[in-house]
Structure formats: C-alpha cells, structure tokens
Amino acid sequence: MQLLFTFINVGFEGSAHDITVWNHCLTVPEFRFPHPPPGKYYLVDSGYPNTVGYLSPIKEKDIRTHLPEFRNGPPPQGMLELFNYLHSSLRTTIERCFGQLKGRWKILTMMPQMDTKHQLAIMVDTFTLHNFIRLHELDIPIDSGIEIEPRADYDLFNENRKVVMKEVQLNIAKEIWNVL
C-alpha cells in the first residue's frame, strides 16, 4: 500500500466544510483535479456525494456507516452494512496516511507564527516530501504517537451519475456478500 497523497489544496480556513473545498477544487480548471479514470473511483466519506468516480458509504435509514458504530455494537447485519463496514475500514487507511504525515512533520501540528504564504508553502512541502519518502521507500522513522486531468463537463451532482454509482455500490455489496 503506497499511502500517497494524490492531490492537496491548501489555503482554505480550517472551518471550511470539506464539500466546499472539494467543489472549489473541481470547478477551478487551473487546479487540474485528477479525476479517477473510467471504471475506477476514489473512496469518499459520507459527507460527499455518491457519484461516478466517487464511492461513498451506503446511506439508508438504520444502516450503520462509521467504524465506531460497528465497534460499539453487533457485527454488520446484511450486505449493506457489511459494505459500509469494509468501506469504513478502508477509510482508516486514509487517516493512517495523515497520521504518518503529522507524525513525521511536527511543524504541521505546531505551525509557527509567520505569514500565510510561508505556512502554505510548508504544508505543500511536507506533503511533497511525504510522497517522495514513500515512493523511494526511504527508511525515515515516523513518530507513531500522533494519531491524501479535469473535465469541463464534470457535474458530480447530476442524478444520472448518482444512479450509476448507486448500482456500483450495490454490485460491490452483493459480490462481497456472496463470497461469504
């Protein structure tokens, strides 16, 4: 597992909602957001739309979606919950990647007072160095004590795209369920 960051956008206030930042990245052509190729998708959390190229958990009444809900309750009940359990388990890999980044680069958790331009450059540099270290398999220790080409017609909120991705969700859930 590479644990690499594919795209970052620094500069938004910490209070900005994830979907606001995401929409901005998708709609500004200069960012050249790397959409997944056809037939592939990014794993996204429940705050994002389930649309072609972006696979979110199944959001239905009485269906658990987050790992803590499974840890504090019975095992997954049915194929939809099993899908969500496995989806949530994979999401922890993303969190682990951020944990490695913060563990290696303490400056990210204790940013010194300086102008914003320099703070943003530090953030970009640490992400870049993280990927370089991972790609070149450099054995640089991580402090584990501290717990990643745009298309003009990309409309993530189009209902047809949501229907297609809903079908992908259900097909994956059925395949997993049938293996058990």
Tab-separated table of N, CA and C in Angstrom:
chain	number	residue	atom	x	y	z
A	1	MET	N	0.848	-1.175	0.000
A	1	MET	CA	0.000	0.000	0.000
A	1	MET	C	0.893	1.237	0.000
A	2	GLN	N	0.651	2.136	-0.942
A	2	GLN	CA	1.559	3.261	-1.109
A	2	GLN	C	1.364	4.386	-0.101
A	3	LEU	N	0.145	4.640	0.342
A	3	LEU	CA	-0.151	5.731	1.267
A	3	LEU	C	0.370	7.068	0.741
A	4	LEU	N	0.015	7.367	-0.496
A	4	LEU	CA	0.429	8.614	-1.134
A	4	LEU	C	-0.741	9.586	-1.218
A	5	PHE	N	-0.416	10.857	-1.241
A	5	PHE	CA	-1.426	11.883	-1.457
A	5	PHE	C	-1.484	12.173	-2.952
A	6	THR	N	-2.677	12.106	-3.529
A	6	THR	CA	-2.878	12.315	-4.960
A	6	THR	C	-3.057	13.792	-5.289
A	7	PHE	N	-3.676	14.530	-4.381
A	7	PHE	CA	-3.995	15.935	-4.635
A	7	PHE	C	-4.153	16.635	-3.301
A	8	ILE	N	-3.615	17.837	-3.191
A	8	ILE	CA	-3.863	18.648	-1.997
A	8	ILE	C	-4.216	20.060	-2.442
A	9	ASN	N	-4.991	20.730	-1.623
A	9	ASN	CA	-5.320	22.128	-1.846
A	9	ASN	C	-5.213	22.804	-0.495
A	10	VAL	N	-4.233	23.653	-0.340
A	10	VAL	CA	-4.039	24.355	0.924
A	10	VAL	C	-4.492	25.797	0.758
A	11	GLY	N	-4.888	26.406	1.841
A	11	GLY	CA	-5.255	27.809	1.788
A	11	GLY	C	-6.640	28.121	2.299
A	12	PHE	N	-7.508	27.121	2.376
A	12	PHE	CA	-8.831	27.354	2.949
A	12	PHE	C	-8.716	27.430	4.465
A	13	GLU	N	-9.602	28.179	5.084
A	13	GLU	CA	-9.648	28.206	6.544
A	13	GLU	C	-10.014	26.825	7.055
A	14	GLY	N	-9.530	26.492	8.237
A	14	GLY	CA	-9.826	25.191	8.832
A	14	GLY	C	-11.307	24.962	9.059
A	15	SER	N	-12.072	26.038	9.138
A	15	SER	CA	-13.507	25.898	9.379
A	15	SER	C	-14.295	25.623	8.094
A	16	ALA	N	-13.636	25.696	6.946
A	16	ALA	CA	-14.334	25.440	5.677
A	16	ALA	C	-14.765	23.981	5.618
A	17	HIS	N	-15.986	23.747	5.208
A	17	HIS	CA	-16.515	22.386	5.111
A	17	HIS	C	-15.811	21.651	3.974
A	18	ASP	N	-15.566	20.352	4.163
A	18	ASP	CA	-14.866	19.541	3.158
A	18	ASP	C	-15.501	19.654	1.775
A	19	ILE	N	-16.825	19.611	1.717
A	19	ILE	CA	-17.510	19.630	0.420
A	19	ILE	C	-17.305	20.976	-0.284
A	20	THR	N	-17.175	22.056	0.492
A	20	THR	CA	-16.907	23.380	-0.083
A	20	THR	C	-15.540	23.394	-0.756
A	21	VAL	N	-14.546	22.865	-0.062
A	21	VAL	CA	-13.187	22.801	-0.612
A	21	VAL	C	-13.176	21.907	-1.848
A	22	TRP	N	-13.837	20.766	-1.752
A	22	TRP	CA	-13.877	19.798	-2.850
A	22	TRP	C	-14.513	20.414	-4.096
A	23	ASN	N	-15.666	21.047	-3.908
A	23	ASN	CA	-16.345	21.696	-5.045
A	23	ASN	C	-15.450	22.751	-5.688
A	24	HIS	N	-14.732	23.490	-4.862
A	24	HIS	CA	-13.823	24.511	-5.382
A	24	HIS	C	-12.727	23.864	-6.239
A	25	CYS	N	-12.165	22.780	-5.749
A	25	CYS	CA	-11.108	22.076	-6.491
A	25	CYS	C	-11.622	21.547	-7.825
A	26	LEU	N	-12.863	21.084	-7.841
A	26	LEU	CA	-13.431	20.508	-9.062
A	26	LEU	C	-13.802	21.558	-10.096
A	27	THR	N	-14.108	22.764	-9.644
A	27	THR	CA	-14.625	23.774	-10.568
A	27	THR	C	-13.581	24.780	-11.040
A	28	VAL	N	-12.403	24.779	-10.444
A	28	VAL	CA	-11.345	25.700	-10.875
A	28	VAL	C	-10.399	24.937	-11.807
A	29	PRO	N	-10.473	25.195	-13.111
A	29	PRO	CA	-9.684	24.416	-14.079
A	29	PRO	C	-8.178	24.432	-13.813
A	30	GLU	N	-7.672	25.535	-13.256
A	30	GLU	CA	-6.233	25.639	-13.006
A	30	GLU	C	-5.731	24.576	-12.028
A	31	PHE	N	-6.616	24.044	-11.192
A	31	PHE	CA	-6.196	23.017	-10.224
A	31	PHE	C	-5.938	21.671	-10.896
A	32	ARG	N	-6.538	21.463	-12.073
A	32	ARG	CA	-6.385	20.187	-12.796
A	32	ARG	C	-6.614	18.999	-11.856
A	33	PHE	N	-7.748	19.012	-11.200
A	33	PHE	CA	-8.076	17.944	-10.256
A	33	PHE	C	-8.012	16.587	-10.957
A	34	PRO	N	-7.299	15.625	-10.385
A	34	PRO	CA	-7.126	14.317	-11.042
A	34	PRO	C	-8.316	13.383	-10.825
A	35	HIS	N	-9.342	13.531	-11.647
A	35	HIS	CA	-10.496	12.635	-11.543
A	35	HIS	C	-10.049	11.202	-11.803
A	36	PRO	N	-10.688	10.235	-11.153
A	36	PRO	CA	-10.317	8.845	-11.426
A	36	PRO	C	-10.660	8.471	-12.867
A	37	PRO	N	-9.885	7.563	-13.454
A	37	PRO	CA	-10.186	7.139	-14.826
A	37	PRO	C	-11.493	6.350	-14.873
A	38	PRO	N	-12.099	6.209	-16.040
A	38	PRO	CA	-13.348	5.442	-16.158
A	38	PRO	C	-13.200	4.041	-15.564
A	39	GLY	N	-14.210	3.627	-14.808
A	39	GLY	CA	-14.202	2.305	-14.190
A	39	GLY	C	-13.496	2.261	-12.848
A	40	LYS	N	-12.867	3.360	-12.446
A	40	LYS	CA	-12.185	3.450	-11.148
A	40	LYS	C	-12.906	4.496	-10.314
A	41	TYR	N	-12.604	4.527	-9.020
A	41	TYR	CA	-13.247	5.510	-8.159
A	41	TYR	C	-12.394	5.772	-6.934
A	42	TYR	N	-12.604	6.962	-6.368
A	42	TYR	CA	-11.994	7.313	-5.095
A	42	TYR	C	-12.975	6.937	-3.994
A	43	LEU	N	-12.453	6.477	-2.897
A	43	LEU	CA	-13.252	6.193	-1.717
A	43	LEU	C	-13.474	7.517	-0.994
A	44	VAL	N	-14.727	7.890	-0.755
A	44	VAL	CA	-15.031	9.148	-0.067
A	44	VAL	C	-15.908	8.855	1.140
A	45	ASP	N	-15.892	9.768	2.108
A	45	ASP	CA	-16.719	9.531	3.291
A	45	ASP	C	-18.146	10.006	3.060
A	46	SER	N	-18.967	9.852	4.079
A	46	SER	CA	-20.407	10.083	3.931
A	46	SER	C	-20.773	11.538	3.678
A	47	GLY	N	-19.841	12.454	3.843
A	47	GLY	CA	-20.118	13.857	3.583
A	47	GLY	C	-20.076	14.222	2.112
A	48	TYR	N	-19.648	13.302	1.274
A	48	TYR	CA	-19.509	13.557	-0.152
A	48	TYR	C	-20.590	12.816	-0.924
A	49	PRO	N	-20.906	13.296	-2.140
A	49	PRO	CA	-21.930	12.606	-2.929
A	49	PRO	C	-21.411	11.281	-3.475
A	50	ASN	N	-22.299	10.324	-3.598
A	50	ASN	CA	-22.000	9.054	-4.246
A	50	ASN	C	-22.302	9.256	-5.721
A	51	THR	N	-21.253	9.458	-6.501
A	51	THR	CA	-21.422	9.765	-7.913
A	51	THR	C	-20.298	9.099	-8.690
A	52	VAL	N	-20.425	9.007	-9.991
A	52	VAL	CA	-19.442	8.299	-10.812
A	52	VAL	C	-18.035	8.783	-10.462
A	53	GLY	N	-17.186	7.831	-10.114
A	53	GLY	CA	-15.808	8.131	-9.757
A	53	GLY	C	-15.575	8.347	-8.275
A	54	TYR	N	-16.644	8.417	-7.481
A	54	TYR	CA	-16.530	8.717	-6.052
A	54	TYR	C	-17.483	7.810	-5.286
A	55	LEU	N	-16.923	6.862	-4.536
A	55	LEU	CA	-17.718	5.837	-3.856
A	55	LEU	C	-17.857	6.170	-2.377
A	56	SER	N	-19.068	6.508	-1.975
A	56	SER	CA	-19.346	6.823	-0.572
A	56	SER	C	-20.020	5.620	0.085
A	57	PRO	N	-20.163	5.651	1.422
A	57	PRO	CA	-20.909	4.571	2.070
A	57	PRO	C	-22.383	4.620	1.662
A	58	ILE	N	-23.064	3.512	1.869
A	58	ILE	CA	-24.498	3.439	1.574
A	58	ILE	C	-25.230	4.164	2.691
A	59	LYS	N	-26.017	5.167	2.305
A	59	LYS	CA	-26.724	5.990	3.288
A	59	LYS	C	-28.202	5.638	3.250
A	60	GLU	N	-28.605	4.754	4.128
A	60	GLU	CA	-30.014	4.385	4.237
A	60	GLU	C	-30.379	4.336	5.710
A	61	LYS	N	-31.645	4.546	5.971
A	61	LYS	CA	-32.143	4.530	7.348
A	61	LYS	C	-31.788	3.200	8.016
A	62	ASP	N	-31.312	3.288	9.248
A	62	ASP	CA	-30.967	2.130	10.080
A	62	ASP	C	-29.788	1.311	9.548
A	63	ILE	N	-29.008	1.857	8.630
A	63	ILE	CA	-27.800	1.189	8.140
A	63	ILE	C	-26.601	1.960	8.702
A	64	ARG	N	-25.779	1.276	9.490
A	64	ARG	CA	-24.607	1.926	10.083
A	64	ARG	C	-23.568	2.231	8.999
A	65	THR	N	-22.847	3.354	9.196
A	65	THR	CA	-21.881	3.771	8.178
A	65	THR	C	-20.463	3.980	8.700
A	66	HIS	N	-20.271	4.189	9.993
A	66	HIS	CA	-18.953	4.530	10.527
A	66	HIS	C	-18.400	3.423	11.420
A	67	LEU	N	-17.089	3.238	11.378
A	67	LEU	CA	-16.424	2.176	12.121
A	67	LEU	C	-16.763	2.177	13.611
A	68	PRO	N	-16.789	3.325	14.299
A	68	PRO	CA	-17.141	3.290	15.728
A	68	PRO	C	-18.526	2.688	15.997
A	69	GLU	N	-19.459	2.877	15.074
A	69	GLU	CA	-20.791	2.284	15.243
A	69	GLU	C	-20.709	0.762	15.223
A	70	PHE	N	-19.783	0.216	14.463
A	70	PHE	CA	-19.614	-1.239	14.401
A	70	PHE	C	-18.833	-1.745	15.605
A	71	ARG	N	-17.869	-0.961	16.070
A	71	ARG	CA	-17.068	-1.373	17.230
A	71	ARG	C	-17.923	-1.455	18.488
A	72	ASN	N	-18.891	-0.566	18.592
A	72	ASN	CA	-19.714	-0.484	19.800
A	72	ASN	C	-21.038	-1.217	19.667
A	73	GLY	N	-21.157	-2.079	18.698
A	73	GLY	CA	-22.423	-2.780	18.505
A	73	GLY	C	-22.202	-4.166	17.937
A	74	PRO	N	-23.280	-4.778	17.469
A	74	PRO	CA	-23.169	-6.122	16.892
A	74	PRO	C	-22.421	-6.081	15.559
A	75	PRO	N	-22.000	-7.245	15.064
A	75	PRO	CA	-21.336	-7.278	13.753
A	75	PRO	C	-22.279	-6.772	12.662
A	76	PRO	N	-21.744	-6.482	11.484
A	76	PRO	CA	-22.589	-5.990	10.390
A	76	PRO	C	-23.766	-6.930	10.122
A	77	GLN	N	-24.928	-6.328	9.930
A	77	GLN	CA	-26.158	-7.072	9.670
A	77	GLN	C	-26.547	-6.889	8.208
A	78	GLY	N	-26.359	-7.889	7.392
A	78	GLY	CA	-26.748	-7.828	5.985
A	78	GLY	C	-25.656	-7.252	5.100
A	79	MET	N	-25.891	-7.352	3.801
A	79	MET	CA	-24.846	-6.979	2.848
A	79	MET	C	-24.586	-5.475	2.810
A	80	LEU	N	-25.596	-4.638	3.054
A	80	LEU	CA	-25.368	-3.196	3.009
A	80	LEU	C	-24.490	-2.743	4.169
A	81	GLU	N	-24.747	-3.279	5.354
A	81	GLU	CA	-23.899	-2.932	6.494
A	81	GLU	C	-22.501	-3.508	6.340
A	82	LEU	N	-22.395	-4.696	5.772
A	82	LEU	CA	-21.073	-5.278	5.542
A	82	LEU	C	-20.283	-4.390	4.573
A	83	PHE	N	-20.933	-3.927	3.522
A	83	PHE	CA	-20.290	-2.995	2.592
A	83	PHE	C	-19.788	-1.766	3.346
A	84	ASN	N	-20.649	-1.174	4.170
A	84	ASN	CA	-20.266	0.029	4.912
A	84	ASN	C	-19.141	-0.244	5.901
A	85	TYR	N	-19.169	-1.408	6.533
A	85	TYR	CA	-18.111	-1.774	7.479
A	85	TYR	C	-16.763	-1.839	6.754
A	86	LEU	N	-16.741	-2.506	5.603
A	86	LEU	CA	-15.495	-2.625	4.846
A	86	LEU	C	-15.069	-1.269	4.267
A	87	HIS	N	-16.029	-0.485	3.817
A	87	HIS	CA	-15.745	0.864	3.310
A	87	HIS	C	-15.103	1.697	4.416
A	88	SER	N	-15.692	1.658	5.603
A	88	SER	CA	-15.171	2.424	6.729
A	88	SER	C	-13.790	1.926	7.152
A	89	SER	N	-13.583	0.621	7.074
A	89	SER	CA	-12.272	0.057	7.412
A	89	SER	C	-11.202	0.566	6.450
A	90	LEU	N	-11.543	0.675	5.178
A	90	LEU	CA	-10.588	1.207	4.201
A	90	LEU	C	-10.315	2.688	4.436
A	91	ARG	N	-11.322	3.405	4.903
A	91	ARG	CA	-11.138	4.836	5.182
A	91	ARG	C	-10.085	5.050	6.262
A	92	THR	N	-9.916	4.077	7.161
A	92	THR	CA	-8.897	4.239	8.203
A	92	THR	C	-7.495	4.292	7.597
A	93	THR	N	-7.310	3.715	6.422
A	93	THR	CA	-6.021	3.794	5.730
A	93	THR	C	-5.702	5.247	5.388
A	94	ILE	N	-6.716	5.978	4.965
A	94	ILE	CA	-6.537	7.393	4.647
A	94	ILE	C	-6.145	8.158	5.909
A	95	GLU	N	-6.822	7.853	7.017
A	95	GLU	CA	-6.492	8.510	8.281
A	95	GLU	C	-5.075	8.154	8.722
A	96	ARG	N	-4.664	6.913	8.467
A	96	ARG	CA	-3.307	6.490	8.823
A	96	ARG	C	-2.273	7.287	8.024
A	97	CYS	N	-2.584	7.571	6.786
A	97	CYS	CA	-1.687	8.356	5.940
A	97	CYS	C	-1.499	9.763	6.522
A	98	PHE	N	-2.597	10.382	6.945
A	98	PHE	CA	-2.492	11.693	7.587
A	98	PHE	C	-1.729	11.587	8.905
A	99	GLY	N	-1.929	10.495	9.643
A	99	GLY	CA	-1.201	10.287	10.891
A	99	GLY	C	0.295	10.194	10.655
A	100	GLN	N	0.696	9.490	9.602
A	100	GLN	CA	2.122	9.403	9.263
A	100	GLN	C	2.679	10.780	8.919
A	101	LEU	N	1.922	11.526	8.147
A	101	LEU	CA	2.356	12.862	7.750
A	101	LEU	C	2.586	13.739	8.981
A	102	LYS	N	1.617	13.765	9.889
A	102	LYS	CA	1.731	14.594	11.092
A	102	LYS	C	2.792	14.060	12.048
A	103	GLY	N	2.964	12.738	12.075
A	103	GLY	CA	3.980	12.152	12.939
A	103	GLY	C	5.388	12.484	12.477
A	104	ARG	N	5.582	12.552	11.193
A	104	ARG	CA	6.910	12.843	10.648
A	104	ARG	C	7.202	14.339	10.665
A	105	TRP	N	6.197	15.143	10.415
A	105	TRP	CA	6.396	16.590	10.282
A	105	TRP	C	5.635	17.313	11.393
A	106	LYS	N	6.266	17.419	12.548
A	106	LYS	CA	5.651	18.048	13.728
A	106	LYS	C	5.219	19.491	13.464
A	107	ILE	N	5.879	20.134	12.514
A	107	ILE	CA	5.547	21.522	12.212
A	107	ILE	C	4.084	21.660	11.783
A	108	LEU	N	3.495	20.594	11.251
A	108	LEU	CA	2.095	20.653	10.821
A	108	LEU	C	1.136	20.770	12.001
A	109	THR	N	1.536	20.241	13.150
A	109	THR	CA	0.655	20.322	14.323
A	109	THR	C	1.015	21.496	15.229
A	110	MET	N	2.188	22.090	14.996
A	110	MET	CA	2.622	23.246	15.797
A	110	MET	C	3.198	24.303	14.856
A	111	MET	N	2.371	24.796	13.950
A	111	MET	CA	2.815	25.751	12.931
A	111	MET	C	3.255	27.056	13.596
A	112	PRO	N	4.478	27.510	13.322
A	112	PRO	CA	4.943	28.770	13.912
A	112	PRO	C	4.205	29.968	13.312
A	113	GLN	N	4.201	31.056	14.070
A	113	GLN	CA	3.581	32.289	13.590
A	113	GLN	C	4.443	32.874	12.478
A	114	MET	N	3.900	32.966	11.302
A	114	MET	CA	4.564	33.582	10.148
A	114	MET	C	3.487	33.915	9.137
A	115	ASP	N	3.861	34.575	8.073
A	115	ASP	CA	2.828	34.956	7.109
A	115	ASP	C	2.232	33.709	6.446
A	116	THR	N	0.997	33.848	6.022
A	116	THR	CA	0.230	32.729	5.467
A	116	THR	C	0.927	32.095	4.272
A	117	LYS	N	1.546	32.903	3.436
A	117	LYS	CA	2.235	32.387	2.250
A	117	LYS	C	3.286	31.341	2.647
A	118	HIS	N	4.046	31.617	3.692
A	118	HIS	CA	5.076	30.674	4.141
A	118	HIS	C	4.453	29.435	4.787
A	119	GLN	N	3.381	29.617	5.543
A	119	GLN	CA	2.703	28.465	6.150
A	119	GLN	C	2.174	27.518	5.073
A	120	LEU	N	1.577	28.073	4.029
A	120	LEU	CA	1.050	27.245	2.941
A	120	LEU	C	2.179	26.509	2.222
A	121	ALA	N	3.300	27.188	2.023
A	121	ALA	CA	4.453	26.553	1.369
A	121	ALA	C	4.979	25.396	2.218
A	122	ILE	N	5.006	25.566	3.527
A	122	ILE	CA	5.453	24.490	4.423
A	122	ILE	C	4.534	23.282	4.280
A	123	MET	N	3.236	23.527	4.228
A	123	MET	CA	2.289	22.422	4.093
A	123	MET	C	2.508	21.665	2.782
A	124	VAL	N	2.618	22.383	1.680
A	124	VAL	CA	2.843	21.738	0.380
A	124	VAL	C	4.160	20.965	0.407
A	125	ASP	N	5.189	21.557	0.985
A	125	ASP	CA	6.498	20.892	1.049
A	125	ASP	C	6.439	19.594	1.843
A	126	THR	N	5.727	19.587	2.963
A	126	THR	CA	5.673	18.364	3.773
A	126	THR	C	4.911	17.256	3.054
A	127	PHE	N	3.842	17.597	2.354
A	127	PHE	CA	3.114	16.587	1.573
A	127	PHE	C	4.006	16.035	0.462
A	128	THR	N	4.738	16.929	-0.191
A	128	THR	CA	5.634	16.510	-1.273
A	128	THR	C	6.730	15.595	-0.739
A	129	LEU	N	7.337	15.976	0.375
A	129	LEU	CA	8.382	15.140	0.976
A	129	LEU	C	7.822	13.797	1.436
A	130	HIS	N	6.617	13.807	1.988
A	130	HIS	CA	5.973	12.549	2.398
A	130	HIS	C	5.888	11.599	1.203
A	131	ASN	N	5.370	12.084	0.079
A	131	ASN	CA	5.242	11.240	-1.115
A	131	ASN	C	6.605	10.786	-1.624
A	132	PHE	N	7.590	11.676	-1.599
A	132	PHE	CA	8.932	11.314	-2.058
A	132	PHE	C	9.496	10.172	-1.208
A	133	ILE	N	9.370	10.297	0.089
A	133	ILE	CA	9.862	9.254	1.004
A	133	ILE	C	9.144	7.940	0.742
A	134	ARG	N	7.826	7.980	0.584
A	134	ARG	CA	7.053	6.756	0.333
A	134	ARG	C	7.423	6.131	-1.016
A	135	LEU	N	7.550	6.944	-2.037
A	135	LEU	CA	7.858	6.432	-3.377
A	135	LEU	C	9.250	5.808	-3.462
A	136	HIS	N	10.174	6.361	-2.711
A	136	HIS	CA	11.553	5.875	-2.761
A	136	HIS	C	11.883	4.938	-1.604
A	137	GLU	N	10.843	4.557	-0.848
A	137	GLU	CA	10.977	3.595	0.247
A	137	GLU	C	12.133	3.937	1.174
A	138	LEU	N	12.258	5.206	1.486
A	138	LEU	CA	13.301	5.639	2.404
A	138	LEU	C	12.888	5.287	3.823
A	139	ASP	N	13.805	4.782	4.579
A	139	ASP	CA	13.506	4.348	5.943
A	139	ASP	C	13.726	5.502	6.919
A	140	ILE	N	12.842	6.480	6.833
A	140	ILE	CA	12.904	7.615	7.743
A	140	ILE	C	11.831	7.394	8.794
A	141	PRO	N	12.220	7.354	10.068
A	141	PRO	CA	11.252	6.998	11.115
A	141	PRO	C	10.095	7.989	11.219
A	142	ILE	N	8.984	7.438	11.640
A	142	ILE	CA	7.766	8.215	11.862
A	142	ILE	C	7.436	8.118	13.333
A	143	ASP	N	7.109	9.237	13.955
A	143	ASP	CA	6.671	9.216	15.346
A	143	ASP	C	5.221	8.765	15.350
A	144	SER	N	4.989	7.517	15.730
A	144	SER	CA	3.634	6.959	15.669
A	144	SER	C	2.764	7.420	16.827
A	145	GLY	N	3.267	8.273	17.678
A	145	GLY	CA	2.485	8.763	18.801
A	145	GLY	C	1.386	9.718	18.383
A	146	ILE	N	1.458	10.243	17.209
A	146	ILE	CA	0.426	11.159	16.705
A	146	ILE	C	-0.428	10.422	15.692
A	147	GLU	N	-1.582	10.322	16.438
A	147	GLU	CA	-2.546	9.612	15.568
A	147	GLU	C	-2.959	10.520	14.373
A	148	ILE	N	-4.447	12.346	1.777
A	148	ILE	CA	-4.130	12.311	0.604
A	148	ILE	C	-4.630	12.863	-0.811
A	149	GLU	N	-6.764	14.792	-14.642
A	149	GLU	CA	-6.948	15.886	-15.646
A	149	GLU	C	-8.431	16.311	-15.655
A	150	PRO	N	-8.704	17.549	-15.249
A	150	PRO	CA	-10.098	17.979	-15.101
A	150	PRO	C	-10.909	17.945	-16.400
A	151	ARG	N	-12.204	17.725	-16.246
A	151	ARG	CA	-13.112	17.710	-17.396
A	151	ARG	C	-14.140	18.817	-17.216
A	152	ALA	N	-14.356	19.572	-18.255
A	152	ALA	CA	-15.267	20.713	-18.172
A	152	ALA	C	-16.706	20.286	-17.918
A	153	ASP	N	-17.085	19.075	-18.333
A	153	ASP	CA	-18.471	18.625	-18.208
A	153	ASP	C	-18.733	17.875	-16.906
A	154	TYR	N	-17.835	17.965	-15.961
A	154	TYR	CA	-17.957	17.159	-14.750
A	154	TYR	C	-19.012	17.732	-13.817
A	155	ASP	N	-20.164	17.089	-13.754
A	155	ASP	CA	-21.247	17.508	-12.871
A	155	ASP	C	-21.495	16.394	-11.866
A	156	LEU	N	-20.853	16.484	-10.707
A	156	LEU	CA	-20.926	15.412	-9.718
A	156	LEU	C	-22.316	15.232	-9.134
A	157	PHE	N	-23.137	16.263	-9.207
A	157	PHE	CA	-24.434	16.186	-8.558
A	157	PHE	C	-25.553	15.804	-9.517
A	158	ASN	N	-25.212	15.451	-10.731
A	158	ASN	CA	-26.182	15.002	-11.721
A	158	ASN	C	-26.811	13.693	-11.242
A	159	GLU	N	-28.130	13.617	-11.277
A	159	GLU	CA	-28.844	12.435	-10.768
A	159	GLU	C	-28.461	11.151	-11.493
A	160	ASN	N	-28.226	11.211	-12.801
A	160	ASN	CA	-27.838	10.008	-13.545
A	160	ASN	C	-26.521	9.441	-13.035
A	161	ARG	N	-25.591	10.320	-12.690
A	161	ARG	CA	-24.294	9.875	-12.168
A	161	ARG	C	-24.476	9.209	-10.805
A	162	LYS	N	-25.384	9.740	-10.001
A	162	LYS	CA	-25.651	9.148	-8.684
A	162	LYS	C	-26.271	7.766	-8.831
A	163	VAL	N	-27.167	7.608	-9.792
A	163	VAL	CA	-27.821	6.315	-10.024
A	163	VAL	C	-26.785	5.278	-10.451
A	164	VAL	N	-25.888	5.667	-11.343
A	164	VAL	CA	-24.838	4.745	-11.800
A	164	VAL	C	-23.979	4.301	-10.624
A	165	MET	N	-23.574	5.237	-9.775
A	165	MET	CA	-22.692	4.877	-8.663
A	165	MET	C	-23.441	4.082	-7.599
A	166	LYS	N	-24.734	4.323	-7.439
A	166	LYS	CA	-25.536	3.522	-6.511
A	166	LYS	C	-25.511	2.060	-6.955
A	167	GLU	N	-25.591	1.844	-8.259
A	167	GLU	CA	-25.527	0.488	-8.808
A	167	GLU	C	-24.162	-0.142	-8.525
A	168	VAL	N	-23.093	0.650	-8.634
A	168	VAL	CA	-21.743	0.150	-8.314
A	168	VAL	C	-21.683	-0.262	-6.846
A	169	GLN	N	-22.216	0.587	-5.968
A	169	GLN	CA	-22.252	0.258	-4.532
A	169	GLN	C	-22.917	-1.092	-4.308
A	170	LEU	N	-24.106	-1.240	-4.859
A	170	LEU	CA	-24.880	-2.460	-4.632
A	170	LEU	C	-24.203	-3.682	-5.242
A	171	ASN	N	-23.589	-3.535	-6.405
A	171	ASN	CA	-22.871	-4.661	-7.013
A	171	ASN	C	-21.690	-5.095	-6.155
A	172	ILE	N	-20.954	-4.139	-5.619
A	172	ILE	CA	-19.833	-4.483	-4.733
A	172	ILE	C	-20.359	-5.176	-3.487
A	173	ALA	N	-21.423	-4.623	-2.898
A	173	ALA	CA	-22.003	-5.221	-1.689
A	173	ALA	C	-22.453	-6.657	-1.958
A	174	LYS	N	-23.093	-6.902	-3.104
A	174	LYS	CA	-23.549	-8.259	-3.453
A	174	LYS	C	-22.375	-9.208	-3.641
A	175	GLU	N	-21.328	-8.749	-4.327
A	175	GLU	CA	-20.156	-9.605	-4.538
A	175	GLU	C	-19.508	-9.991	-3.214
A	176	ILE	N	-19.365	-9.033	-2.322
A	176	ILE	CA	-18.783	-9.323	-1.003
A	176	ILE	C	-19.675	-10.306	-0.257
A	177	TRP	N	-20.971	-10.044	-0.275
A	177	TRP	CA	-21.935	-10.878	0.450
A	177	TRP	C	-21.923	-12.313	-0.074
A	178	ASN	N	-21.835	-12.470	-1.391
A	178	ASN	CA	-21.851	-13.803	-1.999
A	178	ASN	C	-20.575	-14.591	-1.731
A	179	VAL	N	-19.476	-13.910	-1.467
A	179	VAL	CA	-18.218	-14.589	-1.148
A	179	VAL	C	-18.310	-15.243	0.227
A	180	LEU	N	-19.061	-14.620	1.115
A	180	LEU	CA	-19.188	-15.149	2.478
A	180	LEU	C	-20.132	-16.265	2.485
